[in-house]
Coordinates of N, CA and C in Angstrom, one line a residue:
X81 N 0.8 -1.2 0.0 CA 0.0 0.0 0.0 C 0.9 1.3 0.0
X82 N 2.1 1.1 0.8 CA 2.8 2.3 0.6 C 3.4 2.5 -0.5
X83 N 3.9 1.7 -1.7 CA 4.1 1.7 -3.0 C 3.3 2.5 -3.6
X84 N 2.1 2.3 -3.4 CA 1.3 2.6 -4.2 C 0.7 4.3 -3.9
X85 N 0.9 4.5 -2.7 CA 0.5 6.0 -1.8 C 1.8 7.1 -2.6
X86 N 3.6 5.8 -2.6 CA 4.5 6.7 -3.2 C 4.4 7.2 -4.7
X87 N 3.5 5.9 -5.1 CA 3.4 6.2 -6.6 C 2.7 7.6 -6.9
X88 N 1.8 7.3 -6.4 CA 0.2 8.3 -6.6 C 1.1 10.1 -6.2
X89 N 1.8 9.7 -5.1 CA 2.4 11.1 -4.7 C 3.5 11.2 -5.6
X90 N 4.1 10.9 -6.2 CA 4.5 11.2 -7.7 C 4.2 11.4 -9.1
X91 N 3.2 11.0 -9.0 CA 2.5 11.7 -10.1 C 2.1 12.7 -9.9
X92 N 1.3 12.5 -8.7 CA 1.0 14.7 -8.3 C 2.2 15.8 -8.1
X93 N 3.5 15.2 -7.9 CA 4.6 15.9 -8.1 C 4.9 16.2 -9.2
X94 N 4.8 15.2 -10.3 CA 5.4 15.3 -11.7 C 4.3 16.4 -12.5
X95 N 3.3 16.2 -12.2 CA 1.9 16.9 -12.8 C 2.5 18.6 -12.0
X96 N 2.3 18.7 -11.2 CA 2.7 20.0 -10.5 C 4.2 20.6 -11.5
X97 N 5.2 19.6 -11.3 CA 6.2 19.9 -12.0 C 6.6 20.0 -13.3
X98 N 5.5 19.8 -14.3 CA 5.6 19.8 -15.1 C 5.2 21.1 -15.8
X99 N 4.8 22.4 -14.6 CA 4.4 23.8 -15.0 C 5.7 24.2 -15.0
X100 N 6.9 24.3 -13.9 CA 7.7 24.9 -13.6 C 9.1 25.1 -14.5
X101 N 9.3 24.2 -15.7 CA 10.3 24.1 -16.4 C 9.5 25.3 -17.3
X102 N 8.4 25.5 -17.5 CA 8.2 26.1 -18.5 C 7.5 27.9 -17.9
X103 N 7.1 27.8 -17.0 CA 6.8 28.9 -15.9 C 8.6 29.6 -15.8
X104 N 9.5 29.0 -15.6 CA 10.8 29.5 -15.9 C 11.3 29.9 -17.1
X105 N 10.9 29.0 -18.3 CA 11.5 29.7 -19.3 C 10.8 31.0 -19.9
X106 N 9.6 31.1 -19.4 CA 8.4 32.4 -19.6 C 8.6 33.6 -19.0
X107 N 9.4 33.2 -17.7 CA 9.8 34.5 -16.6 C 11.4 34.4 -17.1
X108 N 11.8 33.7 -18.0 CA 13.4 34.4 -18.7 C 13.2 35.2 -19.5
X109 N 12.3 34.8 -20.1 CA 12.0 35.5 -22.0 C 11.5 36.7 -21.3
X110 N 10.6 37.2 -20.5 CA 10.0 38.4 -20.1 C 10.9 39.3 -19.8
X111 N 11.6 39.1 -18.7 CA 12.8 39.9 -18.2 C 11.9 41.3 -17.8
X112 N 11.0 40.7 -17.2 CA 10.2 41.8 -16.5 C 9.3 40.7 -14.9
X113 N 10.0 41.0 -13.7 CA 9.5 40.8 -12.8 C 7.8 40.9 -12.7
X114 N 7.2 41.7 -13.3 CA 5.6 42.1 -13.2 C 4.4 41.0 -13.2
X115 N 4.6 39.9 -13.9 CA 4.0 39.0 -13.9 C 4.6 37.7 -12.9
X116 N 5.2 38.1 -12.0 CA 5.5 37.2 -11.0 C 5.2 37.5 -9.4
X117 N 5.2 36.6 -8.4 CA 5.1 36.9 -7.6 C 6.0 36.4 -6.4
X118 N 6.5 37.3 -5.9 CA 7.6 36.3 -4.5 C 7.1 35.7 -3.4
X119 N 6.1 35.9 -3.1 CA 5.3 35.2 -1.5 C 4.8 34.3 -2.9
X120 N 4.1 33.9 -4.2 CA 3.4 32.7 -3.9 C 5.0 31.9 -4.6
X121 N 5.5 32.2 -4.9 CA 7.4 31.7 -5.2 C 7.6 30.7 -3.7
X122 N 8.1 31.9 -2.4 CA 8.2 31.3 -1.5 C 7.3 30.4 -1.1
X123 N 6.1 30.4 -1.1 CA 5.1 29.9 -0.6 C 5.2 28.0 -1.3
X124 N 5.7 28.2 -2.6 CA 5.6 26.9 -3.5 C 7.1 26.1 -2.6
X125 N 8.2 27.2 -2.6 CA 9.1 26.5 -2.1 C 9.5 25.9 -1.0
X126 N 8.8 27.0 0.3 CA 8.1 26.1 1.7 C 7.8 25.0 1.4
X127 N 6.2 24.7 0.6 CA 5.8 23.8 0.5 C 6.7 22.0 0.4
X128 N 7.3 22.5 -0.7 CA 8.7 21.3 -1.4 C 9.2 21.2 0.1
X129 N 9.7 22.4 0.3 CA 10.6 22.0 1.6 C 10.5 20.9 2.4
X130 N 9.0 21.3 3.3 CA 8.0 20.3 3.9 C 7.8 19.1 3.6
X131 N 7.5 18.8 2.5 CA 7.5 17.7 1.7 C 8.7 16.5 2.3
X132 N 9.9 17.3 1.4 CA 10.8 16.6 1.7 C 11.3 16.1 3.0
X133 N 11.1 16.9 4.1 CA 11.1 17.2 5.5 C 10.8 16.0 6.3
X134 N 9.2 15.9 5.5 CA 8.3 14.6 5.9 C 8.5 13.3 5.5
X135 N 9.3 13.4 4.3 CA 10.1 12.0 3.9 C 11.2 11.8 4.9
X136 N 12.1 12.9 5.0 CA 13.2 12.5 5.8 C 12.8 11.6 7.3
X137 N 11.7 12.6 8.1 CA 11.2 12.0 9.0 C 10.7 10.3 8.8
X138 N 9.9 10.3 7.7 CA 9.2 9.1 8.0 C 10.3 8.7 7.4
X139 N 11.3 8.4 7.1 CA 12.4 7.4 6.6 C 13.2 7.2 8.2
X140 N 13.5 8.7 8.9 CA 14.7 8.2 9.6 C 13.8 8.0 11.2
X141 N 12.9 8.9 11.3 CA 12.3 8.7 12.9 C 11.6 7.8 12.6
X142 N 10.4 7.4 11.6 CA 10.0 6.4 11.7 C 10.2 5.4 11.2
X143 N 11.4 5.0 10.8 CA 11.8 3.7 10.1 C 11.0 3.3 9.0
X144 N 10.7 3.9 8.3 CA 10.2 3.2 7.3 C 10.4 3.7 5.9
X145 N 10.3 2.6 5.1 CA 11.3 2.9 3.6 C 10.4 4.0 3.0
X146 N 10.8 4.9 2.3 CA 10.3 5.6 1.0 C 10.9 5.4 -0.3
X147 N 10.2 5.4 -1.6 CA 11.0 5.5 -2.1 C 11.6 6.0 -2.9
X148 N 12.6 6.1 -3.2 CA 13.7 7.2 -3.9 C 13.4 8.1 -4.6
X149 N 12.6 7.8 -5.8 CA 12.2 8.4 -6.9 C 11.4 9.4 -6.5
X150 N 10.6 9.4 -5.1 CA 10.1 11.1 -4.7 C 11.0 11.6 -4.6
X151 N 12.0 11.2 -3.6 CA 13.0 12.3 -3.5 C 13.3 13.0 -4.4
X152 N 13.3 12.3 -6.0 CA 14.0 13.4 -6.7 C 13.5 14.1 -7.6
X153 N 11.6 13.6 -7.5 CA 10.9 14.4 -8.1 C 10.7 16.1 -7.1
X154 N 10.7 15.8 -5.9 CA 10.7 16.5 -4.7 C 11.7 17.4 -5.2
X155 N 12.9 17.0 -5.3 CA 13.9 17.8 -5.4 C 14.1 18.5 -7.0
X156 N 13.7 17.6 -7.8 CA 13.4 18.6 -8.9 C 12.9 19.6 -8.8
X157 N 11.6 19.7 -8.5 CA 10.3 20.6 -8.3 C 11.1 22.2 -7.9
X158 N 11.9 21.3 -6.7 CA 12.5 22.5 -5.6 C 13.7 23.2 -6.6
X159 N 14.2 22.9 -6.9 CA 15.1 23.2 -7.9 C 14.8 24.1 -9.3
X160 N 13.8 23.8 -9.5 CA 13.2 24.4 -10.7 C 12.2 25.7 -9.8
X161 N 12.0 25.7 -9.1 CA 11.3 26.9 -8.7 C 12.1 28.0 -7.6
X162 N 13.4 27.3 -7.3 CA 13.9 28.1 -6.8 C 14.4 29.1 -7.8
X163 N 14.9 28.3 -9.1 CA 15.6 29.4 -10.2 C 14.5 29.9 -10.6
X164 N 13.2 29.8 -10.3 CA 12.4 30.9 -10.6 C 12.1 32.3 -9.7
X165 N 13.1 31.7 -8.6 CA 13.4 33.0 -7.6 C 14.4 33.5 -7.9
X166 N 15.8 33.0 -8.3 CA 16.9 33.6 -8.6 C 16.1 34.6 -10.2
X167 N 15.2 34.3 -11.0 CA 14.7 34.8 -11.9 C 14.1 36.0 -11.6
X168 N 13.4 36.0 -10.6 CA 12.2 36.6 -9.9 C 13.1 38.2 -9.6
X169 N 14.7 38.0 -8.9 CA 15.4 38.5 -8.6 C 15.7 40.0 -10.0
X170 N 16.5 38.6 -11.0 CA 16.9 39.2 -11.8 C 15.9 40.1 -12.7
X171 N 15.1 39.4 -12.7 CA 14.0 40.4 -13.6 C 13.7 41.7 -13.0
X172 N 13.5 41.8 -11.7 CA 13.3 42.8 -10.8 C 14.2 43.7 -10.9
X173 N 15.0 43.3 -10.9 CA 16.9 44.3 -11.2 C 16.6 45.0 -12.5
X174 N 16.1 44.2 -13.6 CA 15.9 44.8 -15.1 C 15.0 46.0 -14.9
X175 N 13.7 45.4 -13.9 CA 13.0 46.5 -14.0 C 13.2 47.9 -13.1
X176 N 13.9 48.1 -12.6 CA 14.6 48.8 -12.0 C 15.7 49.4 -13.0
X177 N 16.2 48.9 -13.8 CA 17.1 49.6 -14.6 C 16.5 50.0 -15.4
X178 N 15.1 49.7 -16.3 CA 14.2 50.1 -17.4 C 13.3 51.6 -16.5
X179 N 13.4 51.4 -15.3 CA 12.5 52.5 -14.5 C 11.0 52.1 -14.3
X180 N 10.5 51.1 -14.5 CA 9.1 50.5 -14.7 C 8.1 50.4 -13.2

């Protein structure tokens, strides 16, 4: 049953994650912060955090296996939306140098 709990929670990772490779290349090409936002940025990234948090726990306090392949959908996710904050950044700088 937990196979099947990790599966299921992988696909709702991969589905989620499959906005963010392309949510990044949209907030590169703009090069205008305006259409972004930093609290729901942070708010996605918390989220992953937690996530992974909860695997760590239930792997090491509660002994019990998880398996791998969340971790690195998990850590994809997190990864790809963090460079939507180092983006989030940079665009902000642009706009600031355009005066906007």
């Amino acid at each position: 049953m937990e196979t099947l709990a990790s599966i299921l929670e992988t696909i709702m990772l991969l589905c989620f994650g499959c906005s963010w490779p392309l949510s990044l290349r949209r907030n590169i090409k703009a090069k205008t912060a305006k259409s972004m936002s930093l609290g729901f940025i942070i708010l996605i990234i918390s989220g992953y955090v937690a996530g992974i948090i909860a695997k760590f726990v239930t792997v090491f306090a509660l002994h019990k296996a998880v398996a791998w392949y969340v971790f690195v959908v998990y850590f994809f996710n997190l990864i790809v939306v963090s460079a939507n904050l180092v983006v989030y950044f940079i665009n902000r700088n642009y706009d600031r140098q355009a005066g906007r």
